[in-house]
C-alpha positions as YAML, in Angstrom:
chain: A
units: angstrom
residues:
- id: 1
  name: MET
  ca: [0.00, 0.00, 0.00]
- id: 2
  name: SER
  ca: [2.84, 2.41, 0.79]
- id: 3
  name: GLU
  ca: [4.27, 1.83, -2.70]
- id: 4
  name: LYS
  ca: [0.93, 2.69, -4.28]
- id: 5
  name: LEU
  ca: [0.59, 5.83, -2.17]
- id: 6
  name: TRP
  ca: [4.09, 6.90, -3.22]
- id: 7
  name: LEU
  ca: [3.24, 6.41, -6.90]
- id: 8
  name: TYR
  ca: [0.04, 8.43, -6.55]
- id: 9
  name: ALA
  ca: [1.95, 11.14, -4.67]
- id: 10
  name: MET
  ca: [4.42, 11.32, -7.55]
- id: 11
  name: LEU
  ca: [1.51, 11.53, -9.99]
- id: 12
  name: VAL
  ca: [-0.02, 14.48, -8.13]
- id: 13
  name: ALA
  ca: [3.34, 16.24, -7.71]
- id: 14
  name: MET
  ca: [4.08, 15.92, -11.43]
- id: 15
  name: GLY
  ca: [0.67, 17.23, -12.42]
- id: 16
  name: ALA
  ca: [0.96, 20.15, -9.99]
- id: 17
  name: GLY
  ca: [4.35, 21.03, -11.47]
- id: 18
  name: TRP
  ca: [3.11, 20.97, -15.03]
- id: 19
  name: GLY
  ca: [-0.03, 22.81, -13.99]
- id: 20
  name: ALA
  ca: [2.09, 25.64, -12.56]
- id: 21
  name: SER
  ca: [3.81, 26.10, -15.92]
- id: 22
  name: ILE
  ca: [0.52, 27.34, -17.44]
- id: 23
  name: PRO
  ca: [0.14, 30.58, -15.41]
- id: 24
  name: LEU
  ca: [3.94, 30.97, -15.53]
- id: 25
  name: ALA
  ca: [3.68, 31.07, -19.34]
- id: 26
  name: LYS
  ca: [1.15, 33.87, -19.05]
- id: 27
  name: ILE
  ca: [3.52, 35.79, -16.79]
- id: 28
  name: ALA
  ca: [6.35, 35.19, -19.30]
- id: 29
  name: VAL
  ca: [4.41, 36.98, -22.08]
- id: 30
  name: SER
  ca: [3.15, 39.77, -19.81]
- id: 31
  name: THR
  ca: [5.95, 42.23, -20.68]
- id: 32
  name: GLY
  ca: [5.78, 41.78, -24.44]
- id: 33
  name: HIS
  ca: [8.06, 38.79, -25.04]
- id: 34
  name: GLN
  ca: [6.92, 36.88, -28.12]
- id: 35
  name: ALA
  ca: [6.82, 33.23, -29.06]
- id: 36
  name: PHE
  ca: [10.09, 32.58, -30.93]
- id: 37
  name: GLY
  ca: [12.28, 34.30, -28.36]
- id: 38
  name: LEU
  ca: [10.56, 32.44, -25.53]
- id: 39
  name: ILE
  ca: [10.77, 29.09, -27.32]
- id: 40
  name: PHE
  ca: [14.50, 29.54, -27.99]
- id: 41
  name: TRP
  ca: [15.41, 30.16, -24.33]
- id: 42
  name: GLN
  ca: [12.97, 27.47, -23.22]
- id: 43
  name: MET
  ca: [14.88, 24.99, -25.42]
- id: 44
  name: VAL
  ca: [18.21, 26.15, -23.99]
- id: 45
  name: ILE
  ca: [17.03, 25.47, -20.43]
- id: 46
  name: VAL
  ca: [15.44, 22.11, -21.29]
- id: 47
  name: LEU
  ca: [18.61, 21.11, -23.16]
- id: 48
  name: MET
  ca: [20.82, 21.88, -20.15]
- id: 49
  name: ILE
  ca: [18.62, 20.16, -17.57]
- id: 50
  name: SER
  ca: [17.75, 17.08, -19.65]
- id: 51
  name: GLY
  ca: [21.42, 16.67, -20.57]
- id: 52
  name: GLY
  ca: [22.43, 16.88, -16.90]
- id: 53
  name: ILE
  ca: [19.79, 14.34, -15.88]
- id: 54
  name: MET
  ca: [20.94, 11.93, -18.59]
- id: 55
  name: VAL
  ca: [24.54, 12.17, -17.34]
- id: 56
  name: LEU
  ca: [23.37, 11.43, -13.78]
- id: 57
  name: ARG
  ca: [21.42, 8.41, -15.06]
- id: 58
  name: GLY
  ca: [24.44, 7.12, -16.95]
- id: 59
  name: LYS
  ca: [22.81, 7.79, -20.32]
- id: 60
  name: ARG
  ca: [24.45, 9.58, -23.22]
- id: 61
  name: PRO
  ca: [22.92, 11.83, -25.86]
- id: 62
  name: VAL
  ca: [22.42, 10.08, -29.18]
- id: 63
  name: ILE
  ca: [22.85, 12.40, -32.14]
- id: 64
  name: GLY
  ca: [22.93, 10.73, -35.53]
- id: 65
  name: ARG
  ca: [21.49, 10.86, -39.01]
- id: 66
  name: ALA
  ca: [19.21, 7.91, -38.25]
- id: 67
  name: HIS
  ca: [17.32, 9.95, -35.67]
- id: 68
  name: LEU
  ca: [17.12, 13.29, -37.46]
- id: 69
  name: ARG
  ca: [13.57, 12.71, -38.70]
- id: 70
  name: LEU
  ca: [12.43, 11.84, -35.17]
- id: 71
  name: PHE
  ca: [14.12, 14.88, -33.62]
- id: 72
  name: LEU
  ca: [12.76, 17.22, -36.28]
- id: 73
  name: MET
  ca: [9.26, 15.78, -35.88]
- id: 74
  name: VAL
  ca: [9.29, 16.22, -32.09]
- id: 75
  name: ALA
  ca: [10.85, 19.70, -32.29]
- id: 76
  name: VAL
  ca: [8.32, 20.98, -34.83]
- id: 77
  name: PHE
  ca: [5.12, 19.22, -33.69]
- id: 78
  name: GLY
  ca: [5.97, 18.97, -29.97]
- id: 79
  name: THR
  ca: [7.52, 22.39, -29.27]
- id: 80
  name: VAL
  ca: [7.78, 25.04, -31.99]
- id: 81
  name: MET
  ca: [4.33, 24.90, -33.58]
- id: 82
  name: PRO
  ca: [2.23, 24.27, -30.43]
- id: 83
  name: ASP
  ca: [4.14, 26.90, -28.47]
- id: 84
  name: ILE
  ca: [3.48, 29.51, -31.16]
- id: 85
  name: PHE
  ca: [-0.25, 29.01, -30.59]
- id: 86
  name: TYR
  ca: [0.21, 28.60, -26.83]
- id: 87
  name: TYR
  ca: [2.15, 31.80, -26.17]
- id: 88
  name: SER
  ca: [0.04, 33.82, -28.62]
- id: 89
  name: ALA
  ca: [-3.18, 32.80, -26.88]
- id: 90
  name: ALA
  ca: [-1.70, 33.08, -23.37]
- id: 91
  name: ARG
  ca: [-1.24, 36.81, -23.93]
- id: 92
  name: GLU
  ca: [-5.01, 37.28, -24.15]
- id: 93
  name: LEU
  ca: [-6.66, 34.41, -22.23]
- id: 94
  name: PRO
  ca: [-6.84, 33.74, -18.48]
- id: 95
  name: GLY
  ca: [-4.48, 31.02, -17.26]
- id: 96
  name: GLY
  ca: [-7.40, 28.89, -16.07]
- id: 97
  name: ILE
  ca: [-8.93, 28.92, -19.54]
- id: 98
  name: MET
  ca: [-5.57, 27.86, -21.00]
- id: 99
  name: SER
  ca: [-5.48, 24.96, -18.51]
- id: 100
  name: ILE
  ca: [-8.89, 23.74, -19.63]
- id: 101
  name: VAL
  ca: [-8.00, 24.10, -23.32]
- id: 102
  name: THR
  ca: [-4.79, 22.10, -22.76]
- id: 103
  name: SER
  ca: [-6.89, 19.19, -21.49]
- id: 104
  name: SER
  ca: [-8.29, 18.72, -25.00]
- id: 105
  name: VAL
  ca: [-5.15, 16.87, -26.18]
- id: 106
  name: PRO
  ca: [-6.81, 13.43, -25.85]
- id: 107
  name: MET
  ca: [-9.87, 14.74, -27.75]
- id: 108
  name: PHE
  ca: [-7.66, 15.53, -30.74]
- id: 109
  name: SER
  ca: [-5.46, 12.48, -30.27]
- id: 110
  name: LEU
  ca: [-8.24, 9.91, -30.64]
- id: 111
  name: PRO
  ca: [-9.54, 10.83, -34.14]
- id: 112
  name: ILE
  ca: [-5.95, 11.28, -35.38]
- id: 113
  name: ALA
  ca: [-5.05, 7.87, -33.93]
- id: 114
  name: ILE
  ca: [-8.03, 6.25, -35.67]
- id: 115
  name: LEU
  ca: [-7.12, 7.85, -39.01]
- id: 116
  name: MET
  ca: [-3.49, 6.69, -38.65]
- id: 117
  name: GLY
  ca: [-4.48, 3.18, -37.62]
- id: 118
  name: ASN
  ca: [-3.07, 3.56, -34.08]
- id: 119
  name: GLU
  ca: [-6.47, 3.02, -32.45]
- id: 120
  name: ARG
  ca: [-9.77, 1.24, -33.05]
- id: 121
  name: PHE
  ca: [-13.12, 3.02, -32.88]
- id: 122
  name: ARG
  ca: [-14.97, 2.54, -29.59]
- id: 123
  name: PRO
  ca: [-18.40, 4.09, -28.91]
- id: 124
  name: LYS
  ca: [-17.61, 5.06, -25.31]
- id: 125
  name: ARG
  ca: [-14.61, 7.09, -26.40]
- id: 126
  name: LEU
  ca: [-16.73, 8.83, -29.04]
- id: 127
  name: LEU
  ca: [-18.92, 9.98, -26.15]
- id: 128
  name: GLY
  ca: [-15.76, 11.44, -24.60]
- id: 129
  name: LEU
  ca: [-15.13, 13.44, -27.77]
- id: 130
  name: ILE
  ca: [-18.67, 14.81, -27.61]
- id: 131
  name: PHE
  ca: [-18.18, 15.93, -24.01]
- id: 132
  name: GLY
  ca: [-14.90, 17.56, -25.04]
- id: 133
  name: MET
  ca: [-16.63, 19.54, -27.77]
- id: 134
  name: VAL
  ca: [-19.38, 20.59, -25.36]
- id: 135
  name: GLY
  ca: [-16.69, 21.84, -22.97]
- id: 136
  name: ILE
  ca: [-15.13, 24.00, -25.69]
- id: 137
  name: VAL
  ca: [-18.55, 25.38, -26.67]
- id: 138
  name: LEU
  ca: [-19.13, 26.35, -23.03]
- id: 139
  name: LEU
  ca: [-15.80, 28.19, -23.03]
- id: 140
  name: ILE
  ca: [-16.38, 30.18, -26.21]
- id: 141
  name: GLY
  ca: [-20.00, 31.06, -25.46]
- id: 142
  name: PRO
  ca: [-20.78, 34.58, -24.23]
- id: 143
  name: GLN
  ca: [-21.98, 33.17, -20.92]
- id: 144
  name: ALA
  ca: [-18.37, 32.29, -19.99]
- id: 145
  name: SER
  ca: [-17.65, 36.02, -19.48]
- id: 146
  name: LEU
  ca: [-14.54, 36.12, -21.69]
- id: 147
  name: SER
  ca: [-14.98, 39.71, -22.85]
- id: 148
  name: GLY
  ca: [-16.95, 38.97, -25.97]
- id: 149
  name: GLY
  ca: [-16.32, 37.26, -29.30]
- id: 150
  name: TRP
  ca: [-12.67, 38.31, -29.63]
- id: 151
  name: ALA
  ca: [-11.77, 36.13, -26.61]
- id: 152
  name: ALA
  ca: [-13.64, 33.19, -28.16]
- id: 153
  name: GLY
  ca: [-11.36, 33.56, -31.17]
- id: 154
  name: PHE
  ca: [-8.32, 33.24, -28.89]
- id: 155
  name: VAL
  ca: [-9.79, 30.05, -27.40]
- id: 156
  name: LEU
  ca: [-9.92, 28.63, -30.92]
- id: 157
  name: LEU
  ca: [-6.34, 29.85, -31.49]
- id: 158
  name: ALA
  ca: [-5.23, 28.13, -28.28]
- id: 159
  name: LEU
  ca: [-6.67, 24.84, -29.56]
- id: 160
  name: GLY
  ca: [-3.82, 24.78, -32.10]
- id: 161
  name: ALA
  ca: [-1.44, 23.77, -29.29]
- id: 162
  name: PRO
  ca: [-3.24, 20.55, -28.22]
- id: 163
  name: LEU
  ca: [-3.82, 19.72, -31.89]
- id: 164
  name: PHE
  ca: [-0.06, 19.70, -32.52]
- id: 165
  name: TYR
  ca: [0.67, 17.86, -29.26]
- id: 166
  name: ALA
  ca: [-1.81, 15.17, -30.29]
- id: 167
  name: THR
  ca: [-0.26, 14.94, -33.74]
- id: 168
  name: GLU
  ca: [3.23, 14.56, -32.27]
- id: 169
  name: GLY
  ca: [2.07, 11.82, -29.90]
- id: 170
  name: ASN
  ca: [0.51, 9.83, -32.71]
- id: 171
  name: LEU
  ca: [3.51, 10.25, -35.01]
- id: 172
  name: VAL
  ca: [5.85, 8.97, -32.30]
- id: 173
  name: SER
  ca: [3.43, 6.13, -31.56]
- id: 174
  name: LYS
  ca: [3.33, 5.21, -35.24]
- id: 175
  name: TRP
  ca: [7.07, 5.31, -36.01]
- id: 176
  name: GLY
  ca: [8.61, 4.86, -32.57]
- id: 177
  name: THR
  ca: [11.68, 6.47, -31.05]
- id: 178
  name: GLY
  ca: [14.38, 4.31, -32.65]
- id: 179
  name: GLY
  ca: [15.36, 2.75, -29.34]
- id: 180
  name: LEU
  ca: [15.87, 6.09, -27.57]
- id: 181
  name: ASP
  ca: [14.29, 6.86, -24.22]
- id: 182
  name: PRO
  ca: [12.10, 9.99, -23.91]
- id: 183
  name: LEU
  ca: [14.83, 12.14, -22.35]
- id: 184
  name: GLN
  ca: [17.21, 11.33, -25.20]
- id: 185
  name: VAL
  ca: [14.46, 12.29, -27.64]
- id: 186
  name: VAL
  ca: [13.75, 15.58, -25.84]
- id: 187
  name: PHE
  ca: [17.48, 16.40, -25.74]
- id: 188
  name: GLY
  ca: [17.97, 15.62, -29.44]
- id: 189
  name: ALA
  ca: [14.84, 17.53, -30.46]
- id: 190
  name: SER
  ca: [15.88, 20.58, -28.42]
- id: 191
  name: LEU
  ca: [19.39, 20.49, -29.87]
- id: 192
  name: LEU
  ca: [18.04, 20.32, -33.43]
- id: 193
  name: GLY
  ca: [15.33, 22.91, -32.78]
- id: 194
  name: LEU
  ca: [17.70, 25.41, -31.20]
- id: 195
  name: PRO
  ca: [19.23, 26.84, -34.42]
- id: 196
  name: ILE
  ca: [15.80, 26.84, -36.08]
- id: 197
  name: CYS
  ca: [14.31, 28.93, -33.25]
- id: 198
  name: LEU
  ca: [17.38, 31.18, -33.15]
- id: 199
  name: MET
  ca: [16.96, 32.08, -36.83]
- id: 200
  name: LEU
  ca: [13.21, 32.61, -36.39]
- id: 201
  name: ALA
  ca: [13.70, 34.79, -33.30]
- id: 202
  name: LEU
  ca: [16.34, 36.95, -34.97]
- id: 203
  name: GLY
  ca: [14.54, 37.08, -38.34]
- id: 204
  name: THR
  ca: [11.22, 38.18, -36.84]
- id: 205
  name: GLY
  ca: [12.64, 40.61, -34.29]
- id: 206
  name: GLN
  ca: [11.48, 38.45, -31.38]
- id: 207
  name: TRP
  ca: [14.94, 37.89, -29.88]
- id: 208
  name: ILE
  ca: [15.13, 38.22, -26.10]
- id: 209
  name: ASP
  ca: [18.43, 39.75, -24.96]
- id: 210
  name: PRO
  ca: [19.58, 37.97, -21.77]
- id: 211
  name: THR
  ca: [21.85, 40.89, -20.87]
- id: 212
  name: ALA
  ca: [18.85, 43.25, -20.61]
- id: 213
  name: GLY
  ca: [18.17, 42.08, -17.08]
- id: 214
  name: LEU
  ca: [16.18, 39.42, -15.26]
- id: 215
  name: GLY
  ca: [12.66, 40.44, -14.35]
- id: 216
  name: ARG
  ca: [9.44, 38.71, -13.36]
- id: 217
  name: ALA
  ca: [8.67, 37.57, -16.90]
- id: 218
  name: GLU
  ca: [12.15, 36.15, -17.51]
- id: 219
  name: GLY
  ca: [12.11, 34.44, -14.12]
- id: 220
  name: ALA
  ca: [8.76, 32.85, -14.96]
- id: 221
  name: LEU
  ca: [10.18, 31.47, -18.21]
- id: 222
  name: ILE
  ca: [13.23, 30.00, -16.45]
- id: 223
  name: LEU
  ca: [11.08, 28.46, -13.73]
- id: 224
  name: SER
  ca: [8.55, 27.07, -16.21]
- id: 225
  name: ALA
  ca: [11.19, 25.47, -18.46]
- id: 226
  name: SER
  ca: [13.04, 24.05, -15.44]
- id: 227
  name: ILE
  ca: [9.83, 22.57, -14.03]
- id: 228
  name: HIS
  ca: [9.05, 21.02, -17.38]
- id: 229
  name: ALA
  ca: [12.45, 19.34, -17.70]
- id: 230
  name: LEU
  ca: [12.45, 18.03, -14.12]
- id: 231
  name: VAL
  ca: [8.85, 16.84, -14.17]
- id: 232
  name: TYR
  ca: [9.37, 15.18, -17.54]
- id: 233
  name: ALA
  ca: [12.27, 13.21, -16.05]
- id: 234
  name: ALA
  ca: [9.93, 12.15, -13.21]
- id: 235
  name: TYR
  ca: [7.32, 11.20, -15.83]
- id: 236
  name: VAL
  ca: [9.84, 8.92, -17.55]
- id: 237
  name: TRP
  ca: [10.59, 7.29, -14.19]
- id: 238
  name: LEU
  ca: [6.89, 6.83, -13.40]
- id: 239
  name: VAL
  ca: [6.16, 5.22, -16.77]
- id: 240
  name: GLY
  ca: [8.88, 2.68, -16.09]
- id: 241
  name: ARG
  ca: [7.60, 2.07, -12.57]
- id: 242
  name: ALA
  ca: [3.83, 1.92, -13.03]
- id: 243
  name: GLY
  ca: [3.16, 2.02, -16.78]
- id: 244
  name: SER
  ca: [2.16, 4.65, -19.33]
- id: 245
  name: VAL
  ca: [-1.59, 4.36, -18.77]
- id: 246
  name: PHE
  ca: [-1.18, 5.08, -15.05]
- id: 247
  name: ALA
  ca: [1.27, 7.92, -15.72]
- id: 248
  name: ALA
  ca: [-1.06, 9.48, -18.29]
- id: 249
  name: GLN
  ca: [-3.56, 10.18, -15.53]
- id: 250
  name: THR
  ca: [-1.40, 13.13, -14.57]
- id: 251
  name: SER
  ca: [-3.24, 15.04, -17.30]
- id: 252
  name: TYR
  ca: [-6.26, 15.32, -14.95]
- id: 253
  name: VAL
  ca: [-4.02, 16.84, -12.27]
- id: 254
  name: VAL
  ca: [-2.40, 19.22, -14.78]
- id: 255
  name: THR
  ca: [-5.81, 20.61, -15.75]
- id: 256
  name: ALA
  ca: [-7.15, 20.97, -12.20]
- id: 257
  name: THR
  ca: [-3.97, 22.42, -10.70]
- id: 258
  name: GLY
  ca: [-3.46, 24.70, -13.70]
- id: 259
  name: VAL
  ca: [-6.77, 26.34, -12.81]
- id: 260
  name: LEU
  ca: [-5.89, 26.51, -9.10]
- id: 261
  name: TRP
  ca: [-2.37, 27.87, -9.75]
- id: 262
  name: SER
  ca: [-3.90, 30.52, -12.00]
- id: 263
  name: ILE
  ca: [-6.25, 31.59, -9.22]
- id: 264
  name: TYR
  ca: [-3.32, 31.82, -6.79]
- id: 265
  name: LEU
  ca: [-0.62, 33.34, -9.00]
- id: 266
  name: LEU
  ca: [-2.77, 35.51, -11.26]
- id: 267
  name: GLN
  ca: [-5.68, 36.28, -8.89]
- id: 268
  name: GLU
  ca: [-8.14, 35.05, -11.50]
- id: 269
  name: SER
  ca: [-11.80, 34.30, -10.95]
- id: 270
  name: TYR
  ca: [-14.22, 32.49, -13.26]
- id: 271
  name: SER
  ca: [-17.92, 32.31, -13.88]
- id: 272
  name: GLY
  ca: [-19.94, 29.21, -13.11]
- id: 273
  name: TRP
  ca: [-19.94, 28.39, -16.82]
- id: 274
  name: VAL
  ca: [-16.16, 28.04, -16.83]
- id: 275
  name: TRP
  ca: [-16.30, 25.64, -13.88]
- id: 276
  name: LEU
  ca: [-18.98, 23.67, -15.75]
- id: 277
  name: ALA
  ca: [-16.71, 23.57, -18.82]
- id: 278
  name: LEU
  ca: [-13.89, 22.22, -16.62]
- id: 279
  name: ALA
  ca: [-16.13, 19.45, -15.25]
- id: 280
  name: VAL
  ca: [-17.36, 18.49, -18.73]
- id: 281
  name: MET
  ca: [-13.81, 18.44, -20.14]
- id: 282
  name: MET
  ca: [-12.60, 16.25, -17.26]
- id: 283
  name: LEU
  ca: [-15.43, 13.82, -17.94]
- id: 284
  name: GLY
  ca: [-14.54, 13.81, -21.62]
- id: 285
  name: MET
  ca: [-10.89, 13.07, -20.76]
- id: 286
  name: PHE
  ca: [-11.98, 10.17, -18.55]
- id: 287
  name: LEU
  ca: [-14.01, 8.60, -21.36]
- id: 288
  name: VAL
  ca: [-11.39, 9.18, -24.07]
- id: 289
  name: GLN
  ca: [-8.36, 7.86, -22.15]
- id: 290
  name: PRO
  ca: [-7.64, 4.18, -22.78]
- id: 291
  name: ARG
  ca: [-8.35, 1.88, -19.88]
- id: 292
  name: ALA
  ca: [-5.95, -0.90, -18.89]
- id: 293
  name: PRO
  ca: [-5.50, -3.22, -15.93]
- id: 294
  name: ARG
  ca: [-3.82, -1.23, -13.18]
- id: 295
  name: VAL
  ca: [-1.08, -3.44, -11.76]
- id: 296
  name: LEU
  ca: [1.16, -1.23, -9.67]
- id: 297
  name: VAL
  ca: [4.04, -3.65, -9.20]
- id: 298
  name: PRO
  ca: [7.41, -2.05, -8.40]
- id: 299
  name: GLY
  ca: [9.80, -2.42, -11.30]
- id: 300
  name: ARG
  ca: [7.19, -3.78, -13.71]
- id: 301
  name: ALA
  ca: [5.63, -1.42, -16.21]
- id: 302
  name: MET
  ca: [2.07, -2.04, -17.31]
- id: 303
  name: GLU
  ca: [1.28, -2.52, -20.96]
- id: 304
  name: ASP
  ca: [-1.06, -0.01, -22.55]
- id: 305
  name: ASP
  ca: [-3.37, -0.61, -25.49]
- id: 306
  name: GLY
  ca: [-1.03, 0.86, -28.09]
- id: 307
  name: SER
  ca: [-1.85, 4.54, -27.80]
- id: 308
  name: ASN
  ca: [0.86, 7.08, -27.10]
- id: 309
  name: GLN
  ca: [0.17, 9.10, -23.98]
- id: 310
  name: GLU
  ca: [3.13, 11.47, -23.74]
- id: 311
  name: GLY
  ca: [1.54, 14.21, -25.79]
- id: 312
  name: ALA
  ca: [-1.33, 14.39, -23.36]
- id: 313
  name: VAL
  ca: [0.81, 15.87, -20.65]
- id: 314
  name: ALA
  ca: [4.11, 16.98, -22.04]
- id: 315
  name: LYS
  ca: [4.38, 20.56, -23.12]
...
């Protein structure tokens, strides 16, 4: 029983960490920093921390031609493209709304998985998709008190992020990681994506000069990227300990704590319709997520039903 409690404690701690990164992202854009500059420095921090963790684990970075397609795919679909939508929408939307929108990753992942042959159609999971769509409708409706139709447009813009996360998850599920563990993939993708983001940041005038001083926004970016790298390492450990289906449940915690962190850090408040949207989205996530026997045996990972879960929680 103590082992199970420890695993659940890790699950909650991971979700709370990832949830905190959502309002931190809103703080990071609060002084005018734009997507490409933020993504570049985010990659630098993730690269340093993931590399350090790999060294401590006795792993080595694997950089080779055979893995270039994988690294490019993860960099583009898992970081650059979703973060463009994410940071652009975070400038205009409350952090709690961003947390709820982020929970729609499984809603996008399922139809993509069916189209790619990664999943089979199941009626109960279709019901989950319907609940997910109802949740989004509740968010973009005028009753949600999001300052009119313009805010609804930013909700739709924010949906680009989970769409790309879901695409990345399914692509990795389809073609695999070439024998690399997730941290090696994240390190390689960040290393490959770094020069791409540098050129984009400089070319678009979105470069963030680190010598200009460290303020609240810059501190939020550093903290958010550091949390992501550390929590992702914990996620890798938890998958190996209790299985990917169990670990994927952290997405519920990410959504709930993202809302709570936003209330605490950003002093946000929401209408009853937003809380209803959160409840409906959580129900949709429950129905869409694959179910598998939960055998929490130390040192033995559970087998999932073939669906890739990393995109559901990893930003």
